[in-house]
CSV table of C-alpha atoms in Angstrom, one decimal:
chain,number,residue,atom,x,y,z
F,1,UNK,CA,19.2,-4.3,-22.4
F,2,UNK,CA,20.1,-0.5,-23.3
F,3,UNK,CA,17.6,1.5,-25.6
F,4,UNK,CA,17.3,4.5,-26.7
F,5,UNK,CA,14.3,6.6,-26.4
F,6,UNK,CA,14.1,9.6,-28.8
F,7,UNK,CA,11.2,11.9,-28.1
F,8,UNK,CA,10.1,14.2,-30.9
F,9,UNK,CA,8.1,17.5,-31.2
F,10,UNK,CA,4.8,15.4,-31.9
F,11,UNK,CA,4.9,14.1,-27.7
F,12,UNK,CA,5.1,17.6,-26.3
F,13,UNK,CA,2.1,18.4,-28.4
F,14,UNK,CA,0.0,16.0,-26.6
F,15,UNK,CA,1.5,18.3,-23.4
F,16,UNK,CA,-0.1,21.7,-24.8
F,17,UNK,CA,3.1,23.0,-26.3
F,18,UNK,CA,1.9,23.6,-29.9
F,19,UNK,CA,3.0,22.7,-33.0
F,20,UNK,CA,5.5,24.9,-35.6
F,21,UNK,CA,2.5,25.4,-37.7
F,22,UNK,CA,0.3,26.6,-34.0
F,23,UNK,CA,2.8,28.6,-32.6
F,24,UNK,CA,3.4,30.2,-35.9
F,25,UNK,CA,-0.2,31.5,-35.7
F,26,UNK,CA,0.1,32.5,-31.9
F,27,UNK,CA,3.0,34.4,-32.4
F,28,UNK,CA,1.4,36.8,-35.6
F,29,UNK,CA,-1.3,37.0,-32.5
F,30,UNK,CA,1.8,37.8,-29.8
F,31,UNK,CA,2.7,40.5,-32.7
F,32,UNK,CA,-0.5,42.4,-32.3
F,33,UNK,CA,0.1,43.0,-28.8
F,34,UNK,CA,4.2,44.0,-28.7
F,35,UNK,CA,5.1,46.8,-29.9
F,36,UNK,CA,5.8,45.8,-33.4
F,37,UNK,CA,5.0,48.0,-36.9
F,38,UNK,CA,2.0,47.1,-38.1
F,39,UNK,CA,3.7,46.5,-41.5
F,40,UNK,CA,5.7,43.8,-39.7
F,41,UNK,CA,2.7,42.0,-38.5
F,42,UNK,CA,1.0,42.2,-42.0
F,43,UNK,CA,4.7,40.7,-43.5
F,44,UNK,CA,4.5,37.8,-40.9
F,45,UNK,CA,1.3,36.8,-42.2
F,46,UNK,CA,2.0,36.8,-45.9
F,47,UNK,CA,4.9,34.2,-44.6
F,48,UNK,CA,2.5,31.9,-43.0
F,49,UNK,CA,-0.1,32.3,-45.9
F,50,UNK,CA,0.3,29.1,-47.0
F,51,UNK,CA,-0.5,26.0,-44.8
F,52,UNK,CA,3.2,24.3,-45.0
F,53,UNK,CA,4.5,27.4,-43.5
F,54,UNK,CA,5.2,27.4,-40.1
F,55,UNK,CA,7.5,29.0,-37.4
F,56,UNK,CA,10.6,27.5,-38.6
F,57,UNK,CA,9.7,28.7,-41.7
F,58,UNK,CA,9.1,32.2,-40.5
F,59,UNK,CA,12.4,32.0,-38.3
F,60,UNK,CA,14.7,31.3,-41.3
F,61,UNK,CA,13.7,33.1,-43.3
F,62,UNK,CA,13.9,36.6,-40.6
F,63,UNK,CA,17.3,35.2,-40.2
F,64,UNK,CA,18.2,35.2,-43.7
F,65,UNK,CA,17.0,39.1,-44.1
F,66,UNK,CA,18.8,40.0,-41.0
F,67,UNK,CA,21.8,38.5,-41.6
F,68,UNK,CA,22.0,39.9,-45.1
F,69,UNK,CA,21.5,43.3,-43.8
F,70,UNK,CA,24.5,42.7,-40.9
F,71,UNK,CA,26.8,41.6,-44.3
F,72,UNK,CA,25.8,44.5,-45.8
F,73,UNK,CA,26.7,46.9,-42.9
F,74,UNK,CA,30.3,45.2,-43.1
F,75,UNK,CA,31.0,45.5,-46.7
F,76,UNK,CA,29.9,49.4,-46.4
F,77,UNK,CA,26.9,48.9,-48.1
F,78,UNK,CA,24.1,51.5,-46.7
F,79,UNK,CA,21.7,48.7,-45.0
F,80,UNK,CA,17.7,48.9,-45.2
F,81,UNK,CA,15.7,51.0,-42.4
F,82,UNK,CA,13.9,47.8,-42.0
F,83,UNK,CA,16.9,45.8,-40.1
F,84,UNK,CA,15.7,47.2,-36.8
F,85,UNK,CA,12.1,46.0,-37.2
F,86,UNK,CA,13.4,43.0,-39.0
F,87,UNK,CA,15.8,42.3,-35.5
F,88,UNK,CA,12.9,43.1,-33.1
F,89,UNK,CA,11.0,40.3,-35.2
F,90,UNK,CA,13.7,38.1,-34.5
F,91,UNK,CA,14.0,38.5,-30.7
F,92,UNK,CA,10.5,38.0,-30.5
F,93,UNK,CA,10.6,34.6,-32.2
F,94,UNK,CA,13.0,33.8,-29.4
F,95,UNK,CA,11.3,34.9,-26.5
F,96,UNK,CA,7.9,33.6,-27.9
F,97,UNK,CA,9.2,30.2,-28.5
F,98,UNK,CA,10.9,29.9,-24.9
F,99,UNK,CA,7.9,31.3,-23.8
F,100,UNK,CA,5.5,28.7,-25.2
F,101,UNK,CA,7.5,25.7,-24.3
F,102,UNK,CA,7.7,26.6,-20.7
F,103,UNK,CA,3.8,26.8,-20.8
F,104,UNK,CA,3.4,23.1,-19.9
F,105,UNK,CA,1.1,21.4,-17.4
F,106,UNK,CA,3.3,19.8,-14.8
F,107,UNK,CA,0.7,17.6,-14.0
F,108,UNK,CA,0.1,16.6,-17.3
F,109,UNK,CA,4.3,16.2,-17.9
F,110,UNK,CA,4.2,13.6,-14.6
F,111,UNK,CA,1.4,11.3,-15.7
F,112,UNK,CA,2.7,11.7,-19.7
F,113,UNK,CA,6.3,10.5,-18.6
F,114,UNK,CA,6.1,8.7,-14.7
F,115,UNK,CA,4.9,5.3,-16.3
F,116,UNK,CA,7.6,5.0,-18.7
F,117,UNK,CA,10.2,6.4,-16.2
F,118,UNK,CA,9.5,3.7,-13.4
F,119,UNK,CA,9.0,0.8,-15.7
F,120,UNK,CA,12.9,2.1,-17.5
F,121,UNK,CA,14.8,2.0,-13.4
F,122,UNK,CA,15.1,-1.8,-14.2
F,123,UNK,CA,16.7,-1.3,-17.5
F,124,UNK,CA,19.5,1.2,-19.4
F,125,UNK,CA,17.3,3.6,-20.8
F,126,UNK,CA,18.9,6.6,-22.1
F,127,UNK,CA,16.4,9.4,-23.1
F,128,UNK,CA,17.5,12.3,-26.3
F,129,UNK,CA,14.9,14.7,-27.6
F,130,UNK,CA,14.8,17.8,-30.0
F,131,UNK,CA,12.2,19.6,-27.3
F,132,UNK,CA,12.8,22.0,-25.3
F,133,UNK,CA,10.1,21.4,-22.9
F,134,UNK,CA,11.0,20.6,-19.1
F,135,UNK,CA,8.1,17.1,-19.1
F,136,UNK,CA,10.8,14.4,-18.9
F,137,UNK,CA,13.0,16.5,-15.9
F,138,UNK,CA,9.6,17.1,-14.2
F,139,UNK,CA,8.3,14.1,-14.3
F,140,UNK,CA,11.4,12.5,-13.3
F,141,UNK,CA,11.9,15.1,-10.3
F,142,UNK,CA,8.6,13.9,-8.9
F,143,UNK,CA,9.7,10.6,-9.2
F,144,UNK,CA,12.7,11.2,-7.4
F,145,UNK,CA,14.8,9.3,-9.9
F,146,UNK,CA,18.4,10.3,-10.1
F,147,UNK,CA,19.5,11.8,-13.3
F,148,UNK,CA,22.1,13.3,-15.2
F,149,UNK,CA,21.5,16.1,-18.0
F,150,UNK,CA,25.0,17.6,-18.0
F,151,UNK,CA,24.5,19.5,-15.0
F,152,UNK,CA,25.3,19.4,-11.6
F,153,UNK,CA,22.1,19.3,-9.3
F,154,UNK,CA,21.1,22.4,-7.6
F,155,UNK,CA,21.4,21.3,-4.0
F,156,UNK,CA,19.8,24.3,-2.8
F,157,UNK,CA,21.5,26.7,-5.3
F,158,UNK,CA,19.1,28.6,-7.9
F,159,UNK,CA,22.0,27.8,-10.8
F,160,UNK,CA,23.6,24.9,-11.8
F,161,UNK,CA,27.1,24.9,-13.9
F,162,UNK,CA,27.6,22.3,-17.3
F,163,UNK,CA,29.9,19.3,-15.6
F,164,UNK,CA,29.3,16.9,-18.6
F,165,UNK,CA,27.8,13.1,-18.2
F,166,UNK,CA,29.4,11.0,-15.4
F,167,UNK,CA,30.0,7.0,-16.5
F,168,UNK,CA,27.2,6.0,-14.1
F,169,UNK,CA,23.7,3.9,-14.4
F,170,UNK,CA,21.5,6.9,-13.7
F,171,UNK,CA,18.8,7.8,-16.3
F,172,UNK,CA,20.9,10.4,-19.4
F,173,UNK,CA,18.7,12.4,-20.8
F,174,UNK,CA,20.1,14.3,-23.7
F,175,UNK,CA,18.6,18.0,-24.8
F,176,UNK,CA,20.1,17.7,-28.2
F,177,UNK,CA,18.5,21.3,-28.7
F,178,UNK,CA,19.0,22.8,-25.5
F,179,UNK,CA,16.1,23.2,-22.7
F,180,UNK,CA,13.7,26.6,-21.5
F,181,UNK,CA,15.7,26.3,-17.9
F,182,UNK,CA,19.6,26.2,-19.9
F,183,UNK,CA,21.1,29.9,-20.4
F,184,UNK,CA,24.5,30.7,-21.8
F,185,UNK,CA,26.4,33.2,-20.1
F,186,UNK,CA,28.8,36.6,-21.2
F,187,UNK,CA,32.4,34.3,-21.3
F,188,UNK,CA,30.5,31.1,-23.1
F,189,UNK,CA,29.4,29.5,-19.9
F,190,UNK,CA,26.3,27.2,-19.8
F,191,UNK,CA,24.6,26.7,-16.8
F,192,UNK,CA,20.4,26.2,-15.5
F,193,UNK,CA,18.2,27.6,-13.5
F,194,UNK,CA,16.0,26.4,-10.9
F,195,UNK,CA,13.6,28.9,-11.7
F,196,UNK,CA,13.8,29.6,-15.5
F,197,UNK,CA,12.6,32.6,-17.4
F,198,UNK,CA,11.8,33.9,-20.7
F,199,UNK,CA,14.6,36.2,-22.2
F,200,UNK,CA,14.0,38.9,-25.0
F,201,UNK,CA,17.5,39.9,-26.4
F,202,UNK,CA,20.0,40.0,-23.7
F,203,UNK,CA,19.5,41.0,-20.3
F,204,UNK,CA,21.7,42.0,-17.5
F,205,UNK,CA,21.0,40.2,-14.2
F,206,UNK,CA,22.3,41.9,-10.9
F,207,UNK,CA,22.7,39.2,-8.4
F,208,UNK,CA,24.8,38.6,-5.2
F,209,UNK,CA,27.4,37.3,-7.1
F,210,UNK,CA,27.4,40.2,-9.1
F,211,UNK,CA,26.3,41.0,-12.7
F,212,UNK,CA,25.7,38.0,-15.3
F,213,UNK,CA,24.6,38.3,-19.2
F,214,UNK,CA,22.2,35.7,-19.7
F,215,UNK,CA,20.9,34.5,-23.4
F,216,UNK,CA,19.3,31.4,-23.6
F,217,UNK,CA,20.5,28.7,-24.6
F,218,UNK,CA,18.2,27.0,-27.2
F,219,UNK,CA,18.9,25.8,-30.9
F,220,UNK,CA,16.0,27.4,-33.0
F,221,UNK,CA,14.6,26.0,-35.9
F,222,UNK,CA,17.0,26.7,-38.3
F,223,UNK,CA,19.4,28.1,-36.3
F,224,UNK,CA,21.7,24.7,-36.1
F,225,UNK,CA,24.9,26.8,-36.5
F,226,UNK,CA,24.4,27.2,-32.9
F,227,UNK,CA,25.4,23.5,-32.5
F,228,UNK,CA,28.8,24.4,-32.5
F,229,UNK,CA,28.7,26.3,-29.3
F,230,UNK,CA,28.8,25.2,-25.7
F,231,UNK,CA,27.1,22.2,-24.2
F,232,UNK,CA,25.8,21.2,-27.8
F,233,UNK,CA,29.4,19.2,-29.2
F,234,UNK,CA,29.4,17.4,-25.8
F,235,UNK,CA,25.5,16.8,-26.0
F,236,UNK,CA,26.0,15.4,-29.6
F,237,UNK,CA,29.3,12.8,-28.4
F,238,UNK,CA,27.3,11.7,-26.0
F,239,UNK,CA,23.8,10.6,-28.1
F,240,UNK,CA,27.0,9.3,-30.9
F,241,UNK,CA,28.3,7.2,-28.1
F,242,UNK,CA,24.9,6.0,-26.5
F,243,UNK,CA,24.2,4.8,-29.8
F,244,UNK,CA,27.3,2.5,-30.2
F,245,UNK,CA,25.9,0.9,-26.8
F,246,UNK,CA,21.9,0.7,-27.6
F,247,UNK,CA,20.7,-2.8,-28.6
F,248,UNK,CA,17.3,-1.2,-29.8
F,249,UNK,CA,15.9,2.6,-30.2
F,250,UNK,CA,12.5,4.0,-30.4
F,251,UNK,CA,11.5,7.1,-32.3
F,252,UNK,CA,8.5,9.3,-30.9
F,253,UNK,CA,6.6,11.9,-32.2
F,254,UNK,CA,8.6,12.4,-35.2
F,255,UNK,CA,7.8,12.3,-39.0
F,256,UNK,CA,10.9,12.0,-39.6
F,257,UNK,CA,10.9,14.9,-41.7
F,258,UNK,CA,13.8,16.1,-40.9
F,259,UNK,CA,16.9,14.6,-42.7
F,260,UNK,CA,19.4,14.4,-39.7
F,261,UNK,CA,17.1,12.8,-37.6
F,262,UNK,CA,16.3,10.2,-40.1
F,263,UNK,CA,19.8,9.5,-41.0
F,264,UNK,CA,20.6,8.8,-37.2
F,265,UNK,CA,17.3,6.6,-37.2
F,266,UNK,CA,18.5,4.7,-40.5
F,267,UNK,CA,21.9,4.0,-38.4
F,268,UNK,CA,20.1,2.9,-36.0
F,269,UNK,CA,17.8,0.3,-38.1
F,270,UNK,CA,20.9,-1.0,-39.9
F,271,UNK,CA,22.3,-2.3,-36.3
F,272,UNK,CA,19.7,-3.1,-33.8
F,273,UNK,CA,15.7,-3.3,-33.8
F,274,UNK,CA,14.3,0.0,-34.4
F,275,UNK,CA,11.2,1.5,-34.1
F,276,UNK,CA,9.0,5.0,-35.1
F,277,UNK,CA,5.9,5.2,-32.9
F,278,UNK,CA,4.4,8.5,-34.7
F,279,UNK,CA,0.0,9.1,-34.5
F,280,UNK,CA,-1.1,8.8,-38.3
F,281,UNK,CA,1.9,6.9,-39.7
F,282,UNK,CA,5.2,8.0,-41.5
F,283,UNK,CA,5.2,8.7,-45.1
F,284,UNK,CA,7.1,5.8,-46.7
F,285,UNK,CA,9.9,8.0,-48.3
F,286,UNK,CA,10.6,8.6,-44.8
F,287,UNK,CA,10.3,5.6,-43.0
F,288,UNK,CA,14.2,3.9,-43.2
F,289,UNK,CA,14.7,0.2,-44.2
F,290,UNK,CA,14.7,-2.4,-41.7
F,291,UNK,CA,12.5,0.3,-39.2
F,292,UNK,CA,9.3,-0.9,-38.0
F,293,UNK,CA,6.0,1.5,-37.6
F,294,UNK,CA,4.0,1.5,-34.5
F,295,UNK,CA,0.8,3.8,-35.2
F,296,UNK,CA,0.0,5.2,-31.4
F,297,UNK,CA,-0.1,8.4,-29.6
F,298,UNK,CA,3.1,8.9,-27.9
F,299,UNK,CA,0.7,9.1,-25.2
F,300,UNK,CA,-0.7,5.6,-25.6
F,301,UNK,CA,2.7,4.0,-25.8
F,302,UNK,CA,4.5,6.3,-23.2
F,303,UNK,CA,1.6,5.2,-20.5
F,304,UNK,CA,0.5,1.8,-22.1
F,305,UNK,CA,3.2,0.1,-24.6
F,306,UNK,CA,6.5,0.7,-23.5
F,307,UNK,CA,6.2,0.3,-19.5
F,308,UNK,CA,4.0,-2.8,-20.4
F,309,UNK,CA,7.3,-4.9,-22.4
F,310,UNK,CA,9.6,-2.7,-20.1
F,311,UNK,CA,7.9,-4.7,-17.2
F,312,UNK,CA,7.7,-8.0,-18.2
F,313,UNK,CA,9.1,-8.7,-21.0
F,314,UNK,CA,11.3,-6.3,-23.3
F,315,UNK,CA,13.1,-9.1,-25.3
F,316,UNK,CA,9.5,-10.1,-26.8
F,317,UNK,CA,8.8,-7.0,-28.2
F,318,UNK,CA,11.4,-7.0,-30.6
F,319,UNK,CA,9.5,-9.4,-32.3
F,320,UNK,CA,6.1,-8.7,-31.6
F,321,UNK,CA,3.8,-7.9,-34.8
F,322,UNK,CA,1.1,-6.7,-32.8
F,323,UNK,CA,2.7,-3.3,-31.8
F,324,UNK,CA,2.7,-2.3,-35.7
F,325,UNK,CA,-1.5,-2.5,-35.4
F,326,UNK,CA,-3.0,0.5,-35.4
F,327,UNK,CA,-3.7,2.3,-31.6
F,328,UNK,CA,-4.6,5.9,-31.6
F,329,UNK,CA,-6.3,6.5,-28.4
F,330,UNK,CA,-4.6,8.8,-26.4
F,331,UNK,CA,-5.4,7.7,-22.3
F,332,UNK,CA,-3.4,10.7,-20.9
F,333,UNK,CA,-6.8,12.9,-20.3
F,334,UNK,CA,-8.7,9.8,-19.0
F,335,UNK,CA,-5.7,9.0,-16.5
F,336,UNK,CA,-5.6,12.5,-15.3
F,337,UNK,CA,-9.5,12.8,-15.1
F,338,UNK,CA,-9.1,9.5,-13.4
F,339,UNK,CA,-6.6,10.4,-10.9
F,340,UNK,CA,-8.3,13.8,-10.0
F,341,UNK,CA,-9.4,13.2,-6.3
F,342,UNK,CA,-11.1,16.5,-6.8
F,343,UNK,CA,-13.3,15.9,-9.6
F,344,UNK,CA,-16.8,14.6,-10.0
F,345,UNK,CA,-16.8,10.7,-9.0
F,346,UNK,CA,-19.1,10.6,-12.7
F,347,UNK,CA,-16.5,11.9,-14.6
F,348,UNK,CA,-13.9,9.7,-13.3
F,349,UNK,CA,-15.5,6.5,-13.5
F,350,UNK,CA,-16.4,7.1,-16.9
F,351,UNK,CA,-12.8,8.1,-17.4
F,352,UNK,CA,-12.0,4.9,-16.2
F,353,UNK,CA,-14.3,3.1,-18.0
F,354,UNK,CA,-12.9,4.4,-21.1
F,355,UNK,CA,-9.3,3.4,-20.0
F,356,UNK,CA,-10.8,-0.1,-19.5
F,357,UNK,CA,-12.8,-0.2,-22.8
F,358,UNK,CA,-9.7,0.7,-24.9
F,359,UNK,CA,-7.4,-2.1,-22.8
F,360,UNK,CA,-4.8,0.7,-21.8
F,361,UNK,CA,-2.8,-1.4,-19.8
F,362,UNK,CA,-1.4,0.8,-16.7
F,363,UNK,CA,0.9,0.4,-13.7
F,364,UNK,CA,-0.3,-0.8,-10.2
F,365,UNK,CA,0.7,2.7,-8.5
F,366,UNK,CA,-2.0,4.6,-11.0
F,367,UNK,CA,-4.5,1.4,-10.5
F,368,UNK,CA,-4.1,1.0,-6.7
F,369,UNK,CA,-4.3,4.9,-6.2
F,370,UNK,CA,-7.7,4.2,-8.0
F,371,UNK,CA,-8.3,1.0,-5.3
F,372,UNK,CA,-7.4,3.2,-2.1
F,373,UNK,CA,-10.4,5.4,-3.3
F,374,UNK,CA,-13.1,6.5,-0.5
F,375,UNK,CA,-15.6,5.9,-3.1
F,376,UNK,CA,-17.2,2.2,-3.9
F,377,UNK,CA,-18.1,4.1,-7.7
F,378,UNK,CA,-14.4,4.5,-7.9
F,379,UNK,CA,-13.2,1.5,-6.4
F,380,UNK,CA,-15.8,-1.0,-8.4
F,381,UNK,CA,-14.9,0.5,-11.7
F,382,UNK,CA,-11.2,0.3,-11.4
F,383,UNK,CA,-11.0,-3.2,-10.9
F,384,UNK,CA,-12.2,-3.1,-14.8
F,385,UNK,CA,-8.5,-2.3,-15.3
F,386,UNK,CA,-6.8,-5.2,-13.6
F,387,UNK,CA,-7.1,-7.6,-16.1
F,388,UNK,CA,-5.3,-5.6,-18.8
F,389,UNK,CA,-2.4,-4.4,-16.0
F,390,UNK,CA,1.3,-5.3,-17.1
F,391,UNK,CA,1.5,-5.2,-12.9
F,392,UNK,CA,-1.1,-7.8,-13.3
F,393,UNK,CA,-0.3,-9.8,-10.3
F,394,UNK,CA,0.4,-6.9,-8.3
F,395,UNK,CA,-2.7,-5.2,-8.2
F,396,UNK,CA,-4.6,-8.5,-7.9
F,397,UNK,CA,-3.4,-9.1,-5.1
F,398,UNK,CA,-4.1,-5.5,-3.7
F,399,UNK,CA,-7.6,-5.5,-4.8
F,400,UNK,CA,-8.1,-9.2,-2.5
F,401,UNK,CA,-6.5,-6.9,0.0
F,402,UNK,CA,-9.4,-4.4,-0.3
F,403,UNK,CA,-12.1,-6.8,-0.7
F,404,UNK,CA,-10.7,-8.6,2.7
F,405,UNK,CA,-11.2,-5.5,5.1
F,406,UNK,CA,-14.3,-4.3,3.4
F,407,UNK,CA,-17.9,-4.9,3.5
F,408,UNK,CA,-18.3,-4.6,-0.5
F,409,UNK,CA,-20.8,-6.8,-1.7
F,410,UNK,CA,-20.5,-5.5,-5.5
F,411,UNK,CA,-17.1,-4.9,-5.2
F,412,UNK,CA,-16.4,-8.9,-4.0
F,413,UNK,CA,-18.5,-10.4,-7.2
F,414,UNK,CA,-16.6,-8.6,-9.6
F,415,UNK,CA,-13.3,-9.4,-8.4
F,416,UNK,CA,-15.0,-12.9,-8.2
F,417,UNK,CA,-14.8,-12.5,-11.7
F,418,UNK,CA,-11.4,-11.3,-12.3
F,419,UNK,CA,-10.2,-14.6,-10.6
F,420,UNK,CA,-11.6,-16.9,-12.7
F,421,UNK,CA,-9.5,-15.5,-15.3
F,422,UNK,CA,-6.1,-15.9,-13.3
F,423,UNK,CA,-3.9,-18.5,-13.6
F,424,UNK,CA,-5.1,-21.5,-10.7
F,425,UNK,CA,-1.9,-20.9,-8.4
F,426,UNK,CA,-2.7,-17.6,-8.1
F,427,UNK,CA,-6.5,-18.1,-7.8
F,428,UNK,CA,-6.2,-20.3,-4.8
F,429,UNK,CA,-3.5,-18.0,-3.0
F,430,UNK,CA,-6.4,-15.1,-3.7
F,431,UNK,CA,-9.1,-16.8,-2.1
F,432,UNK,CA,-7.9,-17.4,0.4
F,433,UNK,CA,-6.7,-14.2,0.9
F,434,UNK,CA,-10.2,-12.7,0.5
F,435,UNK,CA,-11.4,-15.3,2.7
């Protein structure tokens, strides 16, 4: 089965990159520090004084006063003395923004995205996203998963040149709004870097192969104009023609708010099962017919949900009522605290135990990394995970492993336990394991 997986603005905020309305009020902060008018900084806050203002809003509407003052200048009409603060406000906004975004935790981006990514190698997943965020290419570089983005891989190189998708079966991920590591160069080129940067204006870069103008290459709020340049018409084909293929989509972390992203999700609901995962539910003016709500974290169903029916059973949750129920805790701290071989052996078992107490049902390689533990605190309390386990079986059978070479008496007597709940073929191939 092929789905599509559209990741929205409201997953990378679970990652640390903040929110339009955040940002907004860490860049007036950013402000005090540059070298900025003060009467600049004071105008930037009258824009945000009200609470459905946020950096898009402050974006566009910088744009609008600068590009009336550039129309100005070419009809001959004198411009204000302001344009040059005005412009400086406006490179900010796009350094700032790159800036944030390329903030994240990588470890927090692997254990966010790795579930989901390992569960999708025995399906057609293609992945798009609005954010510009790096989480899905780290995670999936950890992984080692082959994947194509439109560029060719660095092997070895620190730049890698637009080539376009290939027709193949590795994992697409589509940056519908560009990425922090994509630049565009002097002559329109669009390449990445292995070691991205944040740019203010444009800068001149003096290499070995010379001299290169880099901007970079991400659509800002507002700024959708820029759509029409290089990679962005092949990037848009590309999610146009995935979606003729997909035989179901899932929308995360979105509201939906915006109208282009909900027309492409209405398409989708008028020709295949479609769903919008989204933390405190869409408002109903936004939700398209025939779309079904599942109220989660994208954290919960990115680590949880989807790798579960990914697993075992993806044709069942097309049908399955229980995903619309609500489901707001968020495991991704828990699995991190969890998986910290370097924190307190307290704070990960109760990490765990939370992880067990809210059902999250996790993959064996997070579970068995748990069960190869040196310590019996750690070890005891992860088998309280097994039973909720889409790799069930799997770590079952890895946990009789562990009990057979051990000398765990506490350890035994719960997995004891966790037998008598498993189906009598495999209860009999266990025990005898252990034995």
């Amino acid at each position: 089965m092929k789905l599509l997986l559209f990741s929205g603005a409201g997953v990378s905020a679970e990652l640390g990159v903040p929110a339009m309305r955040s940002m907004a009020e860490q860049f007036v902060e950013h402000l005090r520090d540059a070298e900025v008018p003060h009467s600049m900084v004071s105008t930037m806050e009258k824009l945000l004084e009200s609470g459905n203002h946020d950096m898009e809003h402050a974006i566009d509407l910088v744009d609008k006063i600068v590009g009336g003052e550039q129309a100005k200048h070419q009809l001959g009409i004198p411009a204000d003395s302001a344009l040059s603060a005005y412009a400086l406000i406006r490179e900010e906004a796009e350094w700032f923004v790159q800036h944030a975004c390329e903030q994240i935790d990588a470890r927090r981006a692997y254990h966010m995205w790795s579930p989901a990514l390992r569960a999708a190698k025995s399906h057609q997943v293609v992945i798009a996203s609005t954010n510009y965020d790096r989480a899905i290419e780290i995670a999936a570089t950890r992984l080692k998963l082959t994947f194509a983005d439109g560029f060719e891989p660095f092997s070895g190189r620190e730049y890698a040149p637009w080539t376009g998708f290939p027709d193949s079966d590795a994992l697409h991920i589509l940056k519908l709004h560009g990425s922090t590591d994509w630049y565009h160069g002097k002559d329109g080129e669009v390449f990445k870097l292995r070691h991205p940067m944040p740019l203010f204006g444009a800068l001149e870069v003096n290499s070995a192969a010379g001299v290169a103008h880099l901007r970079s290459a991400l659509v800002l709020p507002s700024r959708e104009k820029k759509t029409t340049q290089p990679p962005f018409p092949a990037l848009q084909a590309r999610f146009r023609h995935e979606l003729i293929d997909a035989e179901a989509a899932f929308f995360v972390g979105s509201s939906l708010r915006d109208p282009h992203l909900r027309d492409i999700c209405a398409e989708c609901a008028k020709r295949f099962p479609t769903y919008v995962v989204t933390r405190d539910g869409i408002a109903p003016q936004n939700l398209p017919a025939g779309a079904r709500e599942i109220i989660q974290t994208g954290g919960q169903f990115l680590i949880s949900t989807l790798p579960a029916y990914l697993k075992n059973n993806v044709e069942s949750l097309l049908d399955d009522s229980q995903l619309v129920l609500p489901g707001r805790f968020s495991p991704l701290d828990h699995v991190i605290m969890a998986a910290n071989t370097s924190a307190d052996v307290v704070q990960r078992s109760s990490a765990i135990e939370s992880l067990a107490e809210h059902q999250a049902s996790l993959g064996q390689e997070f579970i068995i990394g748990l069960l190869q533990s040196d310590n019996s605190e750690v070890k005891l309390n992860a088998l309280g995970l097994v039973q909720s386990s889409y790799d069930h079986a799997e770590v079952l059978d890895y946990a009789s492993s562990v009990a057979a070479v051990g000398n765990d008496a506490a350890f035994c007597q719960e997995l004891e336990l966790l037998l008598k709940l498993s189906p009598p073929s495999a209860r009999s191939e266990l025990k005898q394991k252990i034995a």
